[in-house]
mmCIF file of C-alpha atoms in Angstrom:
data_model
loop_
_atom_site.group_PDB
_atom_site.id
_atom_site.type_symbol
_atom_site.label_atom_id
_atom_site.label_comp_id
_atom_site.label_asym_id
_atom_site.label_seq_id
_atom_site.Cartn_x
_atom_site.Cartn_y
_atom_site.Cartn_z
ATOM 1 C CA MET A 1 52.785 82.399 108.789
ATOM 2 C CA PRO A 2 55.773 81.197 110.818
ATOM 3 C CA GLY A 3 56.924 83.511 113.571
ATOM 4 C CA PRO A 4 60.330 85.208 113.390
ATOM 5 C CA MET A 5 61.777 82.811 115.961
ATOM 6 C CA GLU A 6 60.835 79.670 114.144
ATOM 7 C CA GLN A 7 63.877 79.911 111.863
ATOM 8 C CA PHE A 8 66.059 79.130 114.865
ATOM 9 C CA GLU A 9 64.224 75.894 115.617
ATOM 10 C CA ILE A 10 66.505 72.872 115.820
ATOM 11 C CA LYS A 11 65.148 70.006 113.730
ATOM 12 C CA LYS A 12 66.469 66.493 113.907
ATOM 13 C CA ILE A 13 67.487 65.031 110.585
ATOM 14 C CA VAL A 14 69.022 61.769 111.805
ATOM 15 C CA PRO A 15 68.194 60.960 115.427
ATOM 16 C CA LEU A 16 71.226 59.610 117.216
ATOM 17 C CA GLU A 17 72.040 58.759 120.803
ATOM 18 C CA VAL A 18 75.458 58.018 122.280
ATOM 19 C CA ALA A 19 75.867 56.918 125.901
ATOM 20 C CA GLY A 20 72.492 58.305 126.798
ATOM 21 C CA TYR A 21 73.166 61.687 125.282
ATOM 22 C CA ASP A 22 71.222 63.031 122.345
ATOM 23 C CA VAL A 23 73.707 63.795 119.581
ATOM 24 C CA SER A 24 71.323 63.748 116.642
ATOM 25 C CA LEU A 25 72.295 65.183 113.317
ATOM 26 C CA THR A 26 70.242 68.369 113.265
ATOM 27 C CA ASN A 27 69.800 71.169 110.776
ATOM 28 C CA SER A 28 72.421 73.084 112.790
ATOM 29 C CA SER A 29 75.009 70.309 112.550
ATOM 30 C CA PHE A 30 74.086 69.772 108.917
ATOM 31 C CA TRP A 31 74.918 73.379 108.046
ATOM 32 C CA MET A 32 78.093 73.206 110.086
ATOM 33 C CA LEU A 33 79.002 70.211 107.918
ATOM 34 C CA VAL A 34 78.194 72.227 104.811
ATOM 35 C CA ALA A 35 80.463 74.996 106.104
ATOM 36 C CA LEU A 36 83.196 72.433 106.738
ATOM 37 C CA ALA A 37 82.774 71.032 103.239
ATOM 38 C CA GLY A 38 82.882 74.487 101.680
ATOM 39 C CA ILE A 39 85.983 75.462 103.608
ATOM 40 C CA SER A 40 87.639 72.151 102.720
ATOM 41 C CA ILE A 41 86.971 72.621 99.026
ATOM 42 C CA PHE A 42 88.226 76.203 99.210
ATOM 43 C CA LEU A 43 91.414 75.229 101.013
ATOM 44 C CA PHE A 44 92.220 71.982 99.224
ATOM 45 C CA ILE A 45 91.757 73.521 95.789
ATOM 46 C CA GLY A 46 93.659 76.641 96.789
ATOM 47 C CA THR A 47 96.629 74.675 98.076
ATOM 48 C CA ALA A 48 96.633 71.770 95.623
ATOM 49 C CA ARG A 49 99.758 72.936 93.801
ATOM 50 C CA PRO A 50 101.280 75.883 95.635
ATOM 51 C CA GLN A 51 103.247 78.067 93.245
ATOM 52 C CA LEU A 52 105.336 81.180 93.605
ATOM 53 C CA VAL A 53 103.028 82.895 91.160
ATOM 54 C CA PRO A 54 99.668 81.900 92.599
ATOM 55 C CA THR A 55 96.590 80.742 90.777
ATOM 56 C CA ARG A 56 93.301 82.472 91.532
ATOM 57 C CA ALA A 57 92.267 79.926 94.134
ATOM 58 C CA GLN A 58 95.674 80.040 95.796
ATOM 59 C CA ALA A 59 95.632 83.835 95.778
ATOM 60 C CA ALA A 60 92.259 83.771 97.554
ATOM 61 C CA VAL A 61 93.567 81.439 100.267
ATOM 62 C CA GLU A 62 96.742 83.487 100.593
ATOM 63 C CA TYR A 63 94.748 86.671 100.934
ATOM 64 C CA LEU A 64 92.769 85.315 103.873
ATOM 65 C CA TYR A 65 95.807 83.735 105.470
ATOM 66 C CA ASP A 66 97.814 86.906 105.092
ATOM 67 C CA PHE A 67 94.945 88.855 106.627
ATOM 68 C CA VAL A 68 94.981 86.608 109.701
ATOM 69 C CA ARG A 69 98.767 86.678 109.944
ATOM 70 C CA LYS A 70 98.865 90.485 109.763
ATOM 71 C CA MET A 71 96.197 90.682 112.438
ATOM 72 C CA LEU A 72 98.294 88.444 114.684
ATOM 73 C CA ASP A 73 101.479 90.363 113.892
ATOM 74 C CA GLU A 74 99.826 93.606 114.893
ATOM 75 C CA ASN A 75 98.055 92.378 118.009
ATOM 76 C CA VAL A 76 100.340 89.695 119.370
ATOM 77 C CA GLY A 77 103.715 90.321 117.753
ATOM 78 C CA PRO A 78 106.192 87.877 116.274
ATOM 79 C CA GLU A 79 105.113 85.134 118.709
ATOM 80 C CA GLY A 80 101.612 85.297 117.308
ATOM 81 C CA ARG A 81 102.278 83.543 114.025
ATOM 82 C CA ARG A 82 102.255 80.172 115.756
ATOM 83 C CA TYR A 83 98.572 80.606 116.435
ATOM 84 C CA ALA A 84 97.694 81.635 112.892
ATOM 85 C CA PRO A 85 96.160 78.251 111.941
ATOM 86 C CA LEU A 86 93.908 78.316 115.000
ATOM 87 C CA ILE A 87 92.729 81.894 114.522
ATOM 88 C CA PHE A 88 92.360 81.200 110.804
ATOM 89 C CA SER A 89 90.167 78.166 111.539
ATOM 90 C CA ILE A 90 87.985 80.138 113.931
ATOM 91 C CA PHE A 91 87.698 83.064 111.539
ATOM 92 C CA ILE A 92 86.873 81.051 108.457
ATOM 93 C CA PHE A 93 84.455 78.766 110.312
ATOM 94 C CA VAL A 94 82.484 81.669 111.785
ATOM 95 C CA LEU A 95 82.587 83.468 108.441
ATOM 96 C CA ALA A 96 81.332 80.418 106.546
ATOM 97 C CA CYS A 97 78.511 79.780 109.044
ATOM 98 C CA ASN A 98 77.472 83.440 109.010
ATOM 99 C CA LEU A 99 77.470 83.734 105.225
ATOM 100 C CA LEU A 100 75.850 80.370 104.502
ATOM 101 C CA GLY A 101 72.963 81.319 106.758
ATOM 102 C CA LEU A 102 72.184 84.302 104.536
ATOM 103 C CA ILE A 103 71.516 82.256 101.399
ATOM 104 C CA PRO A 104 67.811 82.574 100.681
ATOM 105 C CA TRP A 105 65.268 79.913 99.507
ATOM 106 C CA VAL A 106 67.316 76.792 100.232
ATOM 107 C CA GLY A 107 66.276 76.659 103.864
ATOM 108 C CA THR A 108 69.620 77.551 105.342
ATOM 109 C CA PHE A 109 70.269 77.580 109.032
ATOM 110 C CA THR A 110 72.817 79.786 110.774
ATOM 111 C CA PRO A 111 74.684 77.737 113.395
ATOM 112 C CA THR A 112 76.263 80.937 114.744
ATOM 113 C CA SER A 113 72.818 82.232 115.637
ATOM 114 C CA HIS A 114 72.789 79.619 118.383
ATOM 115 C CA ILE A 115 74.431 80.552 121.644
ATOM 116 C CA SER A 116 75.473 76.940 122.177
ATOM 117 C CA VAL A 117 77.694 77.122 119.111
ATOM 118 C CA THR A 118 79.109 80.580 119.752
ATOM 119 C CA LEU A 119 79.719 79.789 123.417
ATOM 120 C CA GLY A 120 81.415 76.577 122.371
ATOM 121 C CA LEU A 121 83.782 78.515 120.103
ATOM 122 C CA ALA A 122 84.339 81.177 122.763
ATOM 123 C CA ALA A 123 85.057 78.478 125.328
ATOM 124 C CA LEU A 124 87.636 77.012 122.954
ATOM 125 C CA VAL A 125 89.318 80.422 122.734
ATOM 126 C CA PHE A 126 89.184 80.795 126.508
ATOM 127 C CA VAL A 127 90.693 77.365 127.104
ATOM 128 C CA VAL A 128 93.459 78.013 124.590
ATOM 129 C CA VAL A 129 94.217 81.404 126.160
ATOM 130 C CA CYS A 130 94.406 79.905 129.654
ATOM 131 C CA PHE A 131 96.492 76.994 128.438
ATOM 132 C CA VAL A 132 98.956 79.245 126.617
ATOM 133 C CA GLY A 133 99.094 81.685 129.526
ATOM 134 C CA PHE A 134 99.843 79.078 132.182
ATOM 135 C CA ALA A 135 102.182 77.135 129.916
ATOM 136 C CA ARG A 136 104.245 80.224 129.169
ATOM 137 C CA HIS A 137 104.158 82.057 132.466
ATOM 138 C CA GLY A 138 103.034 79.516 135.100
ATOM 139 C CA LEU A 139 101.393 81.134 138.105
ATOM 140 C CA HIS A 140 102.967 84.396 137.003
ATOM 141 C CA PHE A 141 100.058 84.537 134.548
ATOM 142 C CA PHE A 142 97.954 85.961 137.406
ATOM 143 C CA SER A 143 100.073 89.113 137.305
ATOM 144 C CA LEU A 144 97.990 89.948 134.231
ATOM 145 C CA PHE A 145 95.285 91.085 136.640
ATOM 146 C CA TRP A 146 97.537 93.140 138.899
ATOM 147 C CA PRO A 147 97.927 96.858 138.060
ATOM 148 C CA LYS A 148 101.149 97.374 136.203
ATOM 149 C CA GLY A 149 103.935 99.869 136.629
ATOM 150 C CA ASP A 150 103.892 101.078 140.241
ATOM 151 C CA PRO A 151 105.981 98.948 142.597
ATOM 152 C CA VAL A 152 103.864 98.242 145.683
ATOM 153 C CA PHE A 153 106.482 98.178 148.446
ATOM 154 C CA GLN A 154 107.689 101.729 148.077
ATOM 155 C CA GLY A 155 106.797 104.874 149.953
ATOM 156 C CA SER A 156 105.204 105.345 153.351
ATOM 157 C CA PRO A 157 103.315 102.532 155.138
ATOM 158 C CA ILE A 158 100.031 104.279 154.381
ATOM 159 C CA ALA A 159 100.848 104.387 150.670
ATOM 160 C CA ILE A 160 101.773 100.694 150.695
ATOM 161 C CA THR A 161 98.507 99.779 152.414
ATOM 162 C CA MET A 162 96.479 101.877 149.991
ATOM 163 C CA LYS A 163 98.269 100.390 146.998
ATOM 164 C CA LEU A 164 97.723 96.874 148.290
ATOM 165 C CA LEU A 165 94.022 97.431 148.893
ATOM 166 C CA LEU A 166 93.551 99.109 145.521
ATOM 167 C CA GLY A 167 95.578 96.382 143.825
ATOM 168 C CA ILE A 168 93.404 93.644 145.302
ATOM 169 C CA PHE A 169 90.292 95.534 144.232
ATOM 170 C CA VAL A 170 91.592 95.948 140.678
ATOM 171 C CA PHE A 171 92.721 92.332 140.649
ATOM 172 C CA LEU A 172 89.192 91.158 141.469
ATOM 173 C CA ILE A 173 87.645 93.343 138.788
ATOM 174 C CA GLU A 174 90.182 92.265 136.170
ATOM 175 C CA PHE A 175 89.762 88.636 137.101
ATOM 176 C CA LEU A 176 85.992 88.832 136.808
ATOM 177 C CA SER A 177 86.262 90.583 133.451
ATOM 178 C CA PHE A 178 88.666 87.878 132.322
ATOM 179 C CA LEU A 179 86.180 85.185 133.340
ATOM 180 C CA SER A 180 83.358 86.976 131.567
ATOM 181 C CA ARG A 181 85.274 87.107 128.284
ATOM 182 C CA PRO A 182 83.998 83.836 126.809
ATOM 183 C CA PHE A 183 80.432 84.902 127.534
ATOM 184 C CA THR A 184 80.757 88.355 125.991
ATOM 185 C CA LEU A 185 82.587 86.840 123.033
ATOM 186 C CA GLY A 186 79.912 84.204 122.460
ATOM 187 C CA ILE A 187 76.907 86.406 123.164
ATOM 188 C CA ARG A 188 78.134 89.181 120.847
ATOM 189 C CA LEU A 189 78.188 86.889 117.831
ATOM 190 C CA PHE A 190 74.993 85.078 118.741
ATOM 191 C CA ALA A 191 73.090 88.338 119.348
ATOM 192 C CA ASN A 192 74.267 89.905 116.107
ATOM 193 C CA MET A 193 73.303 86.914 114.040
ATOM 194 C CA THR A 194 69.982 86.380 115.757
ATOM 195 C CA ALA A 195 68.998 90.047 115.588
ATOM 196 C CA GLY A 196 69.853 90.255 111.897
ATOM 197 C CA HIS A 197 67.864 87.169 110.986
ATOM 198 C CA VAL A 198 64.894 88.244 113.086
ATOM 199 C CA LEU A 199 64.911 91.627 111.388
ATOM 200 C CA LEU A 200 65.043 90.063 107.921
ATOM 201 C CA LYS A 201 62.191 87.744 108.871
ATOM 202 C CA VAL A 202 60.087 90.552 110.313
ATOM 203 C CA PHE A 203 60.406 92.683 107.213
ATOM 204 C CA GLY A 204 59.805 89.623 105.051
ATOM 205 C CA THR A 205 56.549 89.124 106.933
ATOM 206 C CA PHE A 206 55.676 92.775 106.291
ATOM 207 C CA VAL A 207 56.193 92.235 102.572
ATOM 208 C CA VAL A 208 53.647 89.451 102.565
ATOM 209 C CA SER A 209 51.060 91.017 104.839
ATOM 210 C CA LEU A 210 51.189 94.512 103.345
ATOM 211 C CA GLY A 211 51.458 93.172 99.802
ATOM 212 C CA SER A 212 48.265 91.143 100.197
ATOM 213 C CA PHE A 213 46.251 94.252 101.141
ATOM 214 C CA GLY A 214 43.006 93.755 99.218
ATOM 215 C CA ALA A 215 42.295 97.134 97.636
ATOM 216 C CA LEU A 216 45.744 97.766 96.181
ATOM 217 C CA PRO A 217 47.576 94.444 95.841
ATOM 218 C CA TYR A 218 51.434 94.325 95.893
ATOM 219 C CA VAL A 219 51.871 98.121 96.149
ATOM 220 C CA PHE A 220 52.448 98.384 99.884
ATOM 221 C CA GLY A 221 54.744 95.398 99.908
ATOM 222 C CA ILE A 222 57.386 97.287 97.931
ATOM 223 C CA LEU A 223 58.600 99.453 100.787
ATOM 224 C CA PRO A 224 59.405 96.599 103.214
ATOM 225 C CA LEU A 225 60.893 94.683 100.285
ATOM 226 C CA GLY A 226 63.270 97.581 99.642
ATOM 227 C CA VAL A 227 64.131 97.647 103.337
ATOM 228 C CA ASN A 228 64.774 93.923 103.235
ATOM 229 C CA ILE A 229 67.124 94.285 100.271
ATOM 230 C CA ALA A 230 69.093 96.948 102.109
ATOM 231 C CA LEU A 231 69.049 94.824 105.258
ATOM 232 C CA SER A 232 70.397 91.835 103.337
ATOM 233 C CA ALA A 233 73.375 93.895 102.236
ATOM 234 C CA LEU A 234 73.857 95.060 105.811
ATOM 235 C CA GLU A 235 73.632 91.480 107.035
ATOM 236 C CA VAL A 236 76.386 90.400 104.651
ATOM 237 C CA LEU A 237 78.533 93.176 106.078
ATOM 238 C CA ILE A 238 77.674 92.147 109.638
ATOM 239 C CA ALA A 239 78.409 88.500 108.851
ATOM 240 C CA VAL A 240 81.930 89.437 107.717
ATOM 241 C CA VAL A 241 82.531 92.032 110.416
ATOM 242 C CA GLN A 242 81.401 89.752 113.222
ATOM 243 C CA ALA A 243 83.662 86.971 112.010
ATOM 244 C CA TYR A 244 86.486 89.515 111.968
ATOM 245 C CA VAL A 245 85.590 90.831 115.421
ATOM 246 C CA PHE A 246 85.495 87.301 116.820
ATOM 247 C CA ALA A 247 88.935 86.512 115.406
ATOM 248 C CA LEU A 248 90.300 89.919 116.434
ATOM 249 C CA LEU A 249 89.159 89.523 120.033
ATOM 250 C CA ALA A 250 90.504 85.988 120.106
ATOM 251 C CA SER A 251 93.912 87.300 119.010
ATOM 252 C CA LEU A 252 93.735 90.135 121.579
ATOM 253 C CA TYR A 253 93.045 87.590 124.333
ATOM 254 C CA LEU A 254 95.913 85.509 123.009
ATOM 255 C CA ASN A 255 98.101 88.582 123.269
ATOM 256 C CA ASP A 256 97.343 88.756 126.996
ATOM 257 C CA ALA A 257 98.339 85.138 127.364
ATOM 258 C CA VAL A 258 101.515 85.492 125.319
ATOM 259 C CA ASN A 259 102.782 88.903 126.434
ATOM 260 C CA LEU A 260 100.831 89.443 129.696
ATOM 261 C CA HIS A 261 100.316 93.209 129.645
ATOM 262 C CA MET B 1 63.675 81.644 121.765
ATOM 263 C CA PRO B 2 64.728 78.156 120.736
ATOM 264 C CA GLN B 3 68.348 79.086 121.454
ATOM 265 C CA PHE B 4 67.749 79.108 125.219
ATOM 266 C CA ASP B 5 66.157 75.708 125.231
ATOM 267 C CA PHE B 6 69.456 74.370 126.520
ATOM 268 C CA GLY B 7 68.129 70.975 127.584
ATOM 269 C CA THR B 8 67.543 69.816 124.028
ATOM 270 C CA VAL B 9 69.727 72.179 122.019
ATOM 271 C CA PHE B 10 73.047 72.392 123.767
ATOM 272 C CA ILE B 11 74.571 68.920 123.721
ATOM 273 C CA PRO B 12 73.919 67.894 120.095
ATOM 274 C CA GLN B 13 75.233 71.208 118.776
ATOM 275 C CA VAL B 14 78.315 71.334 120.966
ATOM 276 C CA ALA B 15 79.132 67.679 120.250
ATOM 277 C CA TRP B 16 78.926 68.265 116.497
ATOM 278 C CA LEU B 17 80.755 71.546 116.807
ATOM 279 C CA ALA B 18 83.607 69.823 118.634
ATOM 280 C CA ILE B 19 83.873 67.090 116.000
ATOM 281 C CA ILE B 20 83.532 69.445 113.046
ATOM 282 C CA PHE B 21 85.967 71.996 114.420
ATOM 283 C CA ALA B 22 88.488 69.264 115.235
ATOM 284 C CA VAL B 23 88.209 67.964 111.674
ATOM 285 C CA LEU B 24 88.491 71.495 110.346
ATOM 286 C CA TYR B 25 91.560 72.295 112.396
ATOM 287 C CA PHE B 26 93.505 69.034 112.240
ATOM 288 C CA GLY B 27 92.168 67.587 109.000
ATOM 289 C CA VAL B 28 91.884 70.635 106.791
ATOM 290 C CA VAL B 29 93.642 73.757 108.002
ATOM 291 C CA ARG B 30 96.685 72.007 109.443
ATOM 292 C CA LEU B 31 97.135 70.048 106.218
ATOM 293 C CA THR B 32 96.691 72.872 103.760
ATOM 294 C CA LEU B 33 97.669 76.188 105.294
ATOM 295 C CA PRO B 34 101.363 75.435 105.989
ATOM 296 C CA LYS B 35 101.855 74.699 102.280
ATOM 297 C CA VAL B 36 100.635 78.151 101.379
ATOM 298 C CA GLY B 37 102.611 79.645 104.246
ATOM 299 C CA LYS B 38 105.753 78.014 102.907
ATOM 300 C CA VAL B 39 105.125 79.378 99.423
ATOM 301 C CA MET B 40 104.463 82.849 100.799
ATOM 302 C CA GLN B 41 107.691 82.693 102.765
ATOM 303 C CA ALA B 42 109.555 81.475 99.669
ATOM 304 C CA ARG B 43 108.088 84.333 97.680
ATOM 305 C CA GLU B 44 109.108 86.876 100.310
ATOM 306 C CA ASP B 45 112.629 85.417 100.346
ATOM 307 C CA GLN B 46 112.771 85.437 96.564
ATOM 308 C CA VAL B 47 111.685 89.045 96.364
ATOM 309 C CA ALA B 48 114.137 90.031 99.076
ATOM 310 C CA SER B 49 117.015 88.203 97.376
ATOM 311 C CA ASP B 50 116.066 89.670 93.995
ATOM 312 C CA LEU B 51 116.087 93.131 95.491
ATOM 313 C CA ASP B 52 119.422 92.364 97.087
ATOM 314 C CA THR B 53 120.856 91.166 93.777
ATOM 315 C CA ALA B 54 119.562 94.242 92.001
ATOM 316 C CA GLU B 55 121.095 96.467 94.648
ATOM 317 C CA LYS B 56 124.434 94.696 94.310
ATOM 318 C CA ALA B 57 124.295 94.970 90.521
ATOM 319 C CA LYS B 58 123.548 98.662 90.831
ATOM 320 C CA ALA B 59 126.457 99.141 93.210
ATOM 321 C CA SER B 60 128.845 97.359 90.848
ATOM 322 C CA ALA B 61 127.512 99.363 87.904
ATOM 323 C CA ASP B 62 128.068 102.556 89.871
ATOM 324 C CA ARG B 63 131.574 101.418 90.704
ATOM 325 C CA LEU B 64 132.248 100.631 87.031
ATOM 326 C CA ALA B 65 130.982 104.042 86.006
ATOM 327 C CA ALA B 66 133.195 105.700 88.592
ATOM 328 C CA ASP B 67 136.157 103.623 87.409
ATOM 329 C CA TYR B 68 135.411 104.579 83.829
ATOM 330 C CA ASP B 69 135.190 108.267 84.693
ATOM 331 C CA ALA B 70 138.443 108.060 86.623
ATOM 332 C CA GLY B 71 140.122 106.251 83.692
ATOM 333 C CA VAL B 72 138.948 108.859 81.233
ATOM 334 C CA ALA B 73 140.143 111.652 83.489
ATOM 335 C CA ALA B 74 143.521 109.964 83.960
ATOM 336 C CA ALA B 75 143.922 109.402 80.222
ATOM 337 C CA GLN B 76 143.069 113.030 79.530
ATOM 338 C CA GLU B 77 145.566 114.112 82.146
ATOM 339 C CA ALA B 78 148.256 111.891 80.644
ATOM 340 C CA ALA B 79 147.517 113.136 77.147
ATOM 341 C CA ARG B 80 147.704 116.719 78.301
ATOM 342 C CA ALA B 81 150.999 116.079 80.080
ATOM 343 C CA SER B 82 152.561 114.353 77.074
ATOM 344 C CA LEU B 83 151.313 117.151 74.845
ATOM 345 C CA THR B 84 152.941 119.746 77.074
ATOM 346 C CA ALA B 85 156.163 117.722 77.246
ATOM 347 C CA SER B 86 156.413 117.303 73.492
ATOM 348 C CA ARG B 87 155.627 120.975 72.998
ATOM 349 C CA VAL B 88 158.458 121.907 75.339
ATOM 350 C CA LYS B 89 160.748 119.448 73.626
ATOM 351 C CA SER B 90 160.028 120.670 70.137
ATOM 352 C CA ALA B 91 160.423 124.279 71.288
ATOM 353 C CA LYS B 92 163.846 123.402 72.630
ATOM 354 C CA ALA B 93 164.799 121.619 69.437
ATOM 355 C CA ILE B 94 163.679 124.559 67.336
ATOM 356 C CA GLU B 95 165.635 126.927 69.547
ATOM 357 C CA LYS B 96 168.722 124.795 69.192
ATOM 358 C CA LYS B 97 168.405 124.618 65.442
ATOM 359 C CA LEU B 98 167.845 128.337 65.269
ATOM 360 C CA ALA B 99 170.921 128.994 67.352
ATOM 361 C CA LYS B 100 172.995 126.743 65.142
ATOM 362 C CA ALA B 101 171.698 128.368 62.004
ATOM 363 C CA ASN B 102 172.375 131.803 63.464
ATOM 364 C CA GLU B 103 175.884 130.811 64.343
ATOM 365 C CA LYS B 104 176.480 129.502 60.877
ATOM 366 C CA LEU B 105 175.037 132.608 59.339
ATOM 367 C CA ALA B 106 177.174 134.813 61.564
ATOM 368 C CA ALA B 107 180.288 132.877 60.589
ATOM 369 C CA GLU B 108 179.419 133.174 56.901
ATOM 370 C CA ALA B 109 178.693 136.852 57.268
ATOM 371 C CA GLU B 110 182.048 137.362 58.963
ATOM 372 C CA ALA B 111 183.888 135.395 56.276
ATOM 373 C CA ALA B 112 182.093 137.353 53.580
ATOM 374 C CA GLU B 113 182.999 140.622 55.265
ATOM 375 C CA ALA B 114 186.617 139.548 55.569
ATOM 376 C CA ALA B 115 186.686 138.597 51.897
ATOM 377 C CA LEU B 116 185.052 141.879 51.019
ATOM 378 C CA SER B 117 187.583 143.969 52.916
ATOM 379 C CA ALA B 118 190.420 141.949 51.405
ATOM 380 C CA ALA B 119 188.967 142.518 47.948
ATOM 381 C CA ARG B 120 188.536 146.164 48.734
ATOM 382 C CA ALA B 121 192.208 146.449 49.858
ATOM 383 C CA ARG B 122 193.338 144.669 46.730
ATOM 384 C CA ALA B 123 191.181 146.840 44.588
ATOM 385 C CA MET B 124 192.548 149.905 46.355
ATOM 386 C CA GLY B 125 196.125 148.717 45.637
ATOM 387 C CA GLU B 126 195.278 148.151 41.974
ATOM 388 C CA ILE B 127 193.646 151.552 41.723
ATOM 389 C CA GLU B 128 196.790 153.091 43.212
ATOM 390 C CA GLY B 129 198.942 151.257 40.686
ATOM 391 C CA VAL B 130 196.712 152.331 37.798
ATOM 392 C CA ALA B 131 196.631 155.935 39.096
ATOM 393 C CA ALA B 132 200.455 155.996 39.534
ATOM 394 C CA ASP B 133 200.902 154.586 36.013
ATOM 395 C CA ALA B 134 198.514 157.106 34.604
ATOM 396 C CA ALA B 135 200.172 159.929 36.548
ATOM 397 C CA ALA B 136 203.637 158.770 35.403
ATOM 398 C CA ASP B 137 202.383 158.658 31.768
ATOM 399 C CA ILE B 138 200.915 162.134 32.112
ATOM 400 C CA VAL B 139 204.171 163.467 33.681
ATOM 401 C CA GLU B 140 206.259 161.812 30.902
ATOM 402 C CA LYS B 141 204.122 163.381 28.232
ATOM 403 C CA LEU B 142 204.284 166.789 29.875
ATOM 404 C CA THR B 143 207.958 166.784 30.832
ATOM 405 C CA GLY B 144 209.359 164.100 28.619
ATOM 406 C CA LYS B 145 210.792 162.474 31.634
ATOM 407 C CA ARG B 146 209.283 159.574 33.394
ATOM 408 C CA PRO B 147 209.207 159.828 37.256
ATOM 409 C CA ALA B 148 210.428 156.944 39.375
ATOM 410 C CA GLY B 149 207.833 154.283 40.202
ATOM 411 C CA ALA B 150 208.002 154.658 43.975
ATOM 412 C CA GLN B 151 207.650 158.407 43.695
ATOM 413 C CA ALA B 152 204.592 158.083 41.482
ATOM 414 C CA ASN B 153 202.990 155.517 43.843
ATOM 415 C CA ALA B 154 203.488 157.731 46.886
ATOM 416 C CA ALA B 155 202.031 160.689 45.048
ATOM 417 C CA ALA B 156 198.968 158.644 43.893
ATOM 418 C CA ARG B 157 198.334 157.295 47.418
ATOM 419 C CA SER B 158 198.467 160.755 48.965
ATOM 420 C CA ALA B 159 196.197 162.089 46.236
ATOM 421 C CA LEU B 160 193.650 159.187 46.747
ATOM 422 C CA ALA B 161 193.615 159.388 50.507
#
């Protein structure tokens, strides 16, 4: 029986090499392409003939778009709507990858269970946040890391020295936490997806091994099967929630870049 | 874990991710989403303008109702005033007519009284004459001698008085 980690194995479908680098079409890239195709169908059908009174497909697209726009309105403010297409793309891509990976029997692969993919997406968010921050505020963007509110050069010399020292300390901590954001963002999604799929696989293995118990066949496999059914429902929830969390954190980071504090 | 096998796993996935996400963002989302965004904006505008129109219509309806109420009140006021005026006028006219009629009646009554007293005086004179004649006849029969007319008249008047 395959181990629980084997489902994350990258398999080459079409070997490919460009400039000495291996860029083969793998099962991961294949399922990313499937996600892209699914999203394209969803969006192109939903926006084929936009009407004031929407069709079902259009209403579905509008619902998701409105969800992203509201999230940006709440977390970034009126400036945030400009970034709605980007956050929407990230959200729907992560969501599609997460959900597609849960389809049983057809040998699906979850690209978001690979840290390379999630880190890549997180790095994109990080780069966008830095770009927006420096484009809007220039070097003033670094004031994001300085404690806000208390003017430094006020009070006695001792107070000023203390405030300066404390400010530098806080600045370093904030800066490090800022730099760690892409990693926490990427690892959170990767860990959630991986853990869920491992759990499903482990209980699936239990179904087989307990169900093939000689004296009473099938009977003992029912309990882990029930657990697996419940876990599948939970995994669907986690797939949606993690896509939401990823998009939410991306918009919160964008808020820092747009509005500083 | 195959995920941490970065040497073989990282570059092909990230390369495909970059391509696929670029296609997704520029080729799909950027082409489709603004259309829906435009429609959503148009819908919001439409709803807002419809609400605005409805509010305006309600305001004008309210104004019309107020105008109507004011018109009814004014008409009632005018009707009441003209009713009072005509009542006063007719009362005056009746009073005038009554006064005239009274005057006429008084004049008639006076004339009738005058005629009555004249008739009474004449009747009195005639009665005197008749009494004097009768007295003179009686005296003639008793004495055989007829008294003078003036004497008989004076005697009758003093006897009647």
